[in-house]
JSON list of C-alpha atoms in Angstrom, two decimals:
[
{"chain": "A", "resi": 1223, "resn": "MET", "atom": "CA", "xyz": [52.72, -44.68, -1.77]},
{"chain": "A", "resi": 1224, "resn": "SER", "atom": "CA", "xyz": [54.56, -41.37, -2.32]},
{"chain": "A", "resi": 1225, "resn": "LEU", "atom": "CA", "xyz": [52.26, -40.66, -5.30]},
{"chain": "A", "resi": 1226, "resn": "VAL", "atom": "CA", "xyz": [49.22, -40.90, -2.99]},
{"chain": "A", "resi": 1227, "resn": "ILE", "atom": "CA", "xyz": [50.85, -38.57, -0.45]},
{"chain": "A", "resi": 1228, "resn": "ALA", "atom": "CA", "xyz": [51.71, -36.08, -3.20]},
{"chain": "A", "resi": 1229, "resn": "LYS", "atom": "CA", "xyz": [48.11, -36.11, -4.48]},
{"chain": "A", "resi": 1230, "resn": "ASN", "atom": "CA", "xyz": [46.78, -35.59, -0.96]},
{"chain": "A", "resi": 1231, "resn": "CYS", "atom": "CA", "xyz": [49.19, -32.68, -0.39]},
{"chain": "A", "resi": 1232, "resn": "ILE", "atom": "CA", "xyz": [48.19, -31.03, -3.67]},
{"chain": "A", "resi": 1233, "resn": "SER", "atom": "CA", "xyz": [44.49, -31.49, -2.84]},
{"chain": "A", "resi": 1234, "resn": "PHE", "atom": "CA", "xyz": [45.04, -30.00, 0.60]},
{"chain": "A", "resi": 1235, "resn": "ILE", "atom": "CA", "xyz": [46.90, -27.00, -0.83]},
{"chain": "A", "resi": 1236, "resn": "ILE", "atom": "CA", "xyz": [44.21, -26.36, -3.45]},
{"chain": "A", "resi": 1237, "resn": "LEU", "atom": "CA", "xyz": [41.38, -26.60, -0.91]},
{"chain": "A", "resi": 1238, "resn": "SER", "atom": "CA", "xyz": [43.26, -24.33, 1.50]},
{"chain": "A", "resi": 1239, "resn": "CYS", "atom": "CA", "xyz": [43.70, -21.73, -1.23]},
{"chain": "A", "resi": 1240, "resn": "VAL", "atom": "CA", "xyz": [40.00, -21.90, -2.19]},
{"chain": "A", "resi": 1241, "resn": "PHE", "atom": "CA", "xyz": [38.87, -21.43, 1.44]},
{"chain": "A", "resi": 1242, "resn": "PHE", "atom": "CA", "xyz": [41.37, -18.59, 1.95]},
{"chain": "A", "resi": 1243, "resn": "LEU", "atom": "CA", "xyz": [40.23, -16.79, -1.20]},
{"chain": "A", "resi": 1244, "resn": "GLN", "atom": "CA", "xyz": [36.56, -17.22, -0.28]},
{"chain": "A", "resi": 1245, "resn": "ALA", "atom": "CA", "xyz": [37.15, -15.88, 3.25]},
{"chain": "A", "resi": 1246, "resn": "THR", "atom": "CA", "xyz": [39.10, -12.90, 1.88]},
{"chain": "A", "resi": 1247, "resn": "ALA", "atom": "CA", "xyz": [36.43, -12.20, -0.72]},
{"chain": "A", "resi": 1248, "resn": "ILE", "atom": "CA", "xyz": [33.65, -12.17, 1.89]},
{"chain": "A", "resi": 1249, "resn": "GLU", "atom": "CA", "xyz": [35.50, -9.68, 4.09]},
{"chain": "A", "resi": 1250, "resn": "GLU", "atom": "CA", "xyz": [36.05, -7.32, 1.15]},
{"chain": "A", "resi": 1251, "resn": "LYS", "atom": "CA", "xyz": [32.65, -8.05, -0.45]},
{"chain": "A", "resi": 1252, "resn": "ASN", "atom": "CA", "xyz": [34.41, -9.34, -3.56]},
{"chain": "A", "resi": 1253, "resn": "CYS", "atom": "CA", "xyz": [32.91, -12.64, -4.56]},
{"chain": "A", "resi": 1254, "resn": "PHE", "atom": "CA", "xyz": [34.97, -15.68, -5.40]},
{"chain": "A", "resi": 1255, "resn": "LEU", "atom": "CA", "xyz": [33.19, -18.23, -7.63]},
{"chain": "A", "resi": 1256, "resn": "THR", "atom": "CA", "xyz": [29.86, -16.42, -7.07]},
{"chain": "A", "resi": 1257, "resn": "THR", "atom": "CA", "xyz": [28.16, -13.15, -7.99]},
{"chain": "A", "resi": 1258, "resn": "LYS", "atom": "CA", "xyz": [28.01, -9.95, -5.97]},
{"chain": "A", "resi": 1259, "resn": "TYR", "atom": "CA", "xyz": [24.59, -8.32, -5.59]},
{"chain": "A", "resi": 1260, "resn": "GLU", "atom": "CA", "xyz": [23.24, -5.12, -4.09]},
{"chain": "A", "resi": 1261, "resn": "VAL", "atom": "CA", "xyz": [19.65, -4.68, -2.91]},
{"chain": "A", "resi": 1262, "resn": "ARG", "atom": "CA", "xyz": [18.36, -1.11, -2.58]},
{"chain": "A", "resi": 1263, "resn": "ILE", "atom": "CA", "xyz": [15.16, -0.12, -0.80]},
{"chain": "A", "resi": 1264, "resn": "THR", "atom": "CA", "xyz": [13.73, 3.40, -1.07]},
{"chain": "A", "resi": 1265, "resn": "ASN", "atom": "CA", "xyz": [10.76, 5.00, 0.66]},
{"chain": "A", "resi": 1266, "resn": "TYR", "atom": "CA", "xyz": [8.66, 6.84, -1.95]},
{"chain": "A", "resi": 1267, "resn": "LEU", "atom": "CA", "xyz": [5.54, 7.05, 0.18]},
{"chain": "A", "resi": 1268, "resn": "PRO", "atom": "CA", "xyz": [3.56, 10.32, 0.07]},
{"chain": "A", "resi": 1269, "resn": "ILE", "atom": "CA", "xyz": [5.21, 13.40, 1.52]},
{"chain": "A", "resi": 1270, "resn": "TRP", "atom": "CA", "xyz": [2.40, 13.75, 4.07]},
{"chain": "A", "resi": 1271, "resn": "SER", "atom": "CA", "xyz": [3.60, 10.47, 5.54]},
{"chain": "A", "resi": 1272, "resn": "ASN", "atom": "CA", "xyz": [6.04, 12.14, 7.93]},
{"chain": "A", "resi": 1273, "resn": "ILE", "atom": "CA", "xyz": [6.21, 9.04, 10.13]},
{"chain": "A", "resi": 1274, "resn": "PRO", "atom": "CA", "xyz": [9.04, 6.86, 8.82]},
{"chain": "A", "resi": 1275, "resn": "MET", "atom": "CA", "xyz": [8.42, 3.51, 7.19]},
{"chain": "A", "resi": 1276, "resn": "LYS", "atom": "CA", "xyz": [9.87, 0.66, 9.26]},
{"chain": "A", "resi": 1277, "resn": "VAL", "atom": "CA", "xyz": [11.96, -1.95, 7.47]},
{"chain": "A", "resi": 1278, "resn": "HIS", "atom": "CA", "xyz": [13.41, -5.24, 8.62]},
{"chain": "A", "resi": 1279, "resn": "CYS", "atom": "CA", "xyz": [15.39, -7.43, 6.20]},
{"chain": "A", "resi": 1280, "resn": "ALA", "atom": "CA", "xyz": [17.26, -10.68, 6.82]},
{"chain": "A", "resi": 1281, "resn": "SER", "atom": "CA", "xyz": [18.49, -13.94, 5.38]},
{"chain": "A", "resi": 1282, "resn": "ALA", "atom": "CA", "xyz": [19.03, -17.25, 7.12]},
{"chain": "A", "resi": 1283, "resn": "ASP", "atom": "CA", "xyz": [22.59, -16.09, 7.93]},
{"chain": "A", "resi": 1284, "resn": "ASP", "atom": "CA", "xyz": [22.36, -12.29, 8.21]},
{"chain": "A", "resi": 1285, "resn": "ASP", "atom": "CA", "xyz": [19.86, -10.19, 10.14]},
{"chain": "A", "resi": 1286, "resn": "LEU", "atom": "CA", "xyz": [20.24, -6.66, 8.75]},
{"chain": "A", "resi": 1287, "resn": "GLY", "atom": "CA", "xyz": [18.31, -5.12, 11.62]},
{"chain": "A", "resi": 1288, "resn": "TYR", "atom": "CA", "xyz": [15.41, -2.70, 11.83]},
{"chain": "A", "resi": 1289, "resn": "HIS", "atom": "CA", "xyz": [15.57, 0.60, 9.98]},
{"chain": "A", "resi": 1290, "resn": "LYS", "atom": "CA", "xyz": [13.39, 3.70, 9.87]},
{"chain": "A", "resi": 1291, "resn": "LEU", "atom": "CA", "xyz": [13.22, 5.25, 6.41]},
{"chain": "A", "resi": 1292, "resn": "TYR", "atom": "CA", "xyz": [11.79, 8.73, 5.97]},
{"chain": "A", "resi": 1293, "resn": "VAL", "atom": "CA", "xyz": [10.33, 9.75, 2.60]},
{"chain": "A", "resi": 1294, "resn": "SER", "atom": "CA", "xyz": [12.97, 9.68, -0.18]},
{"chain": "A", "resi": 1295, "resn": "ASN", "atom": "CA", "xyz": [15.49, 7.89, 2.07]},
{"chain": "A", "resi": 1296, "resn": "GLY", "atom": "CA", "xyz": [16.89, 4.46, 1.37]},
{"chain": "A", "resi": 1297, "resn": "PHE", "atom": "CA", "xyz": [18.72, 1.48, 2.74]},
{"chain": "A", "resi": 1298, "resn": "SER", "atom": "CA", "xyz": [20.94, -0.96, 0.84]},
{"chain": "A", "resi": 1299, "resn": "TRP", "atom": "CA", "xyz": [23.24, -3.91, 1.36]},
{"chain": "A", "resi": 1300, "resn": "ASN", "atom": "CA", "xyz": [25.73, -6.00, -0.63]},
{"chain": "A", "resi": 1301, "resn": "PHE", "atom": "CA", "xyz": [26.28, -9.71, -0.49]},
{"chain": "A", "resi": 1302, "resn": "CYS", "atom": "CA", "xyz": [27.79, -12.62, -2.37]},
{"chain": "A", "resi": 1303, "resn": "ASP", "atom": "CA", "xyz": [25.42, -15.27, -3.64]},
{"chain": "A", "resi": 1304, "resn": "ASN", "atom": "CA", "xyz": [26.19, -18.65, -2.14]},
{"chain": "A", "resi": 1305, "resn": "ILE", "atom": "CA", "xyz": [27.73, -21.35, -4.34]},
{"chain": "A", "resi": 1306, "resn": "TRP", "atom": "CA", "xyz": [24.51, -23.40, -4.28]},
{"chain": "A", "resi": 1307, "resn": "GLY", "atom": "CA", "xyz": [22.45, -20.52, -5.72]},
{"chain": "A", "resi": 1308, "resn": "THR", "atom": "CA", "xyz": [20.00, -20.58, -2.83]},
{"chain": "A", "resi": 1309, "resn": "THR", "atom": "CA", "xyz": [20.55, -17.14, -1.30]},
{"chain": "A", "resi": 1310, "resn": "LEU", "atom": "CA", "xyz": [17.32, -15.62, 0.00]},
{"chain": "A", "resi": 1311, "resn": "PHE", "atom": "CA", "xyz": [16.75, -12.24, 1.63]},
{"chain": "A", "resi": 1312, "resn": "PHE", "atom": "CA", "xyz": [13.28, -11.31, 2.85]},
{"chain": "A", "resi": 1313, "resn": "CYS", "atom": "CA", "xyz": [11.93, -7.99, 4.07]},
{"chain": "A", "resi": 1314, "resn": "HIS", "atom": "CA", "xyz": [9.05, -6.71, 6.15]},
{"chain": "A", "resi": 1315, "resn": "PHE", "atom": "CA", "xyz": [7.80, -3.12, 5.64]},
{"chain": "A", "resi": 1316, "resn": "TRP", "atom": "CA", "xyz": [5.37, -1.21, 7.89]},
{"chain": "A", "resi": 1317, "resn": "TRP", "atom": "CA", "xyz": [3.85, 2.26, 7.49]},
{"chain": "A", "resi": 1318, "resn": "ASN", "atom": "CA", "xyz": [0.85, 4.28, 8.63]},
{"chain": "A", "resi": 1319, "resn": "SER", "atom": "CA", "xyz": [-1.36, 5.32, 5.72]},
{"chain": "A", "resi": 1320, "resn": "ARG", "atom": "CA", "xyz": [-4.42, 7.57, 5.98]},
{"chain": "A", "resi": 1321, "resn": "LEU", "atom": "CA", "xyz": [-6.51, 4.39, 5.63]},
{"chain": "A", "resi": 1322, "resn": "GLY", "atom": "CA", "xyz": [-4.82, 2.69, 8.57]},
{"chain": "A", "resi": 1323, "resn": "PRO", "atom": "CA", "xyz": [-1.58, 0.81, 9.18]},
{"chain": "A", "resi": 1324, "resn": "LYS", "atom": "CA", "xyz": [-0.13, -1.23, 6.31]},
{"chain": "A", "resi": 1325, "resn": "GLU", "atom": "CA", "xyz": [2.55, -3.89, 6.01]},
{"chain": "A", "resi": 1326, "resn": "LYS", "atom": "CA", "xyz": [4.12, -6.23, 3.49]},
{"chain": "A", "resi": 1327, "resn": "LYS", "atom": "CA", "xyz": [6.38, -9.25, 3.90]},
{"chain": "A", "resi": 1328, "resn": "PHE", "atom": "CA", "xyz": [8.15, -10.41, 0.75]},
{"chain": "A", "resi": 1329, "resn": "ASP", "atom": "CA", "xyz": [11.30, -11.96, -0.71]},
{"chain": "A", "resi": 1330, "resn": "ALA", "atom": "CA", "xyz": [13.64, -9.11, -1.66]},
{"chain": "A", "resi": 1331, "resn": "PHE", "atom": "CA", "xyz": [16.18, -11.41, -3.33]},
{"chain": "A", "resi": 1332, "resn": "THR", "atom": "CA", "xyz": [16.05, -14.97, -4.61]},
{"chain": "A", "resi": 1333, "resn": "GLU", "atom": "CA", "xyz": [18.19, -16.78, -7.14]},
{"chain": "A", "resi": 1334, "resn": "LYS", "atom": "CA", "xyz": [15.17, -16.87, -9.45]},
{"chain": "A", "resi": 1335, "resn": "MET", "atom": "CA", "xyz": [15.03, -13.07, -9.63]},
{"chain": "A", "resi": 1336, "resn": "SER", "atom": "CA", "xyz": [18.81, -12.54, -9.87]},
{"chain": "A", "resi": 1337, "resn": "SER", "atom": "CA", "xyz": [18.77, -12.49, -13.69]},
{"chain": "A", "resi": 1338, "resn": "ARG", "atom": "CA", "xyz": [16.48, -9.43, -13.52]},
{"chain": "A", "resi": 1339, "resn": "CYS", "atom": "CA", "xyz": [19.01, -7.44, -11.46]},
{"chain": "A", "resi": 1340, "resn": "THR", "atom": "CA", "xyz": [21.03, -5.46, -14.01]},
{"chain": "A", "resi": 1341, "resn": "ASN", "atom": "CA", "xyz": [24.71, -5.31, -13.05]},
{"chain": "A", "resi": 1342, "resn": "GLY", "atom": "CA", "xyz": [23.79, -7.15, -9.85]},
{"chain": "A", "resi": 1343, "resn": "VAL", "atom": "CA", "xyz": [21.56, -4.35, -8.51]},
{"chain": "A", "resi": 1344, "resn": "CYS", "atom": "CA", "xyz": [17.97, -5.03, -7.38]},
{"chain": "A", "resi": 1345, "resn": "ASN", "atom": "CA", "xyz": [15.84, -1.95, -6.62]},
{"chain": "A", "resi": 1346, "resn": "TRP", "atom": "CA", "xyz": [12.71, -1.87, -4.46]},
{"chain": "A", "resi": 1347, "resn": "GLU", "atom": "CA", "xyz": [10.44, 1.13, -3.89]},
{"chain": "A", "resi": 1348, "resn": "ALA", "atom": "CA", "xyz": [7.68, 1.47, -1.33]},
{"chain": "A", "resi": 1349, "resn": "ARG", "atom": "CA", "xyz": [4.88, 3.57, -2.82]},
{"chain": "A", "resi": 1350, "resn": "GLN", "atom": "CA", "xyz": [1.41, 4.45, -1.57]},
{"chain": "A", "resi": 1351, "resn": "ASN", "atom": "CA", "xyz": [-0.26, 1.79, -3.72]},
{"chain": "A", "resi": 1352, "resn": "GLY", "atom": "CA", "xyz": [2.28, -1.02, -3.24]},
{"chain": "A", "resi": 1353, "resn": "ILE", "atom": "CA", "xyz": [5.83, -2.34, -3.54]},
{"chain": "A", "resi": 1354, "resn": "TYR", "atom": "CA", "xyz": [7.65, -1.93, -6.86]},
{"chain": "A", "resi": 1355, "resn": "PHE", "atom": "CA", "xyz": [10.72, -3.67, -8.32]},
{"chain": "A", "resi": 1356, "resn": "SER", "atom": "CA", "xyz": [13.20, -2.66, -11.00]},
{"chain": "A", "resi": 1357, "resn": "GLY", "atom": "CA", "xyz": [16.36, -4.44, -12.02]},
{"chain": "A", "resi": 1358, "resn": "SER", "atom": "CA", "xyz": [17.75, -1.36, -13.73]},
{"chain": "A", "resi": 1359, "resn": "GLY", "atom": "CA", "xyz": [16.26, 1.61, -11.86]},
{"chain": "A", "resi": 1360, "resn": "ASN", "atom": "CA", "xyz": [15.07, 2.99, -15.21]},
{"chain": "A", "resi": 1361, "resn": "PRO", "atom": "CA", "xyz": [11.72, 4.77, -14.67]},
{"chain": "A", "resi": 1362, "resn": "SER", "atom": "CA", "xyz": [10.05, 2.74, -17.42]},
{"chain": "A", "resi": 1363, "resn": "SER", "atom": "CA", "xyz": [11.14, -0.59, -15.92]},
{"chain": "A", "resi": 1364, "resn": "TRP", "atom": "CA", "xyz": [9.40, -0.34, -12.52]},
{"chain": "A", "resi": 1365, "resn": "GLN", "atom": "CA", "xyz": [6.84, -3.10, -11.96]},
{"chain": "A", "resi": 1366, "resn": "LYS", "atom": "CA", "xyz": [4.31, -3.29, -9.17]},
{"chain": "A", "resi": 1367, "resn": "MET", "atom": "CA", "xyz": [4.99, -6.58, -7.41]},
{"chain": "A", "resi": 1368, "resn": "TYR", "atom": "CA", "xyz": [2.89, -6.42, -4.24]},
{"chain": "A", "resi": 1369, "resn": "ASP", "atom": "CA", "xyz": [-0.07, -4.64, -2.71]},
{"chain": "A", "resi": 1370, "resn": "TRP", "atom": "CA", "xyz": [0.04, -3.50, 0.90]},
{"chain": "A", "resi": 1371, "resn": "ASP", "atom": "CA", "xyz": [-1.71, -5.67, 3.46]},
{"chain": "A", "resi": 1372, "resn": "ASN", "atom": "CA", "xyz": [-3.89, -4.05, 6.11]},
{"chain": "A", "resi": 1373, "resn": "ILE", "atom": "CA", "xyz": [-2.75, -4.60, 9.68]},
{"chain": "A", "resi": 1374, "resn": "THR", "atom": "CA", "xyz": [-5.69, -5.69, 11.75]},
{"chain": "A", "resi": 1375, "resn": "ARG", "atom": "CA", "xyz": [-5.50, -5.15, 15.47]},
{"chain": "A", "resi": 1376, "resn": "VAL", "atom": "CA", "xyz": [-6.90, -7.95, 17.63]}
]
């Protein structure tokens, strides 16, 4: 009987330590048993586009709010991937082009793309002809991922 109690006590102590370390890691943005990532978004729309691009990004757990990004300005956030590897952040961009208002909704981070994020950094750029991604930020590594969608007014 005392062996069962000892095993239960040890299990309780281990679980308590794991939960404490995870809670501490989240507060400090140091990840325990998972990987830390940073997503960076930059507005590289044409200089004549003096109206800021609007950005809204969120996950199921964290709404990062609405942001206005002027040309050459950026927005970024850090997070710890969850232990199930199912972390998902999505974004919605809006801007007014000379051809009318544009938008794009897309997944800014998924577990599937995490291996492409060098040193845990995922870079996104909004350009006149679409949305680009680079895991390294190296100029030769940028890939066009999405075209802008036209916003139709009803």
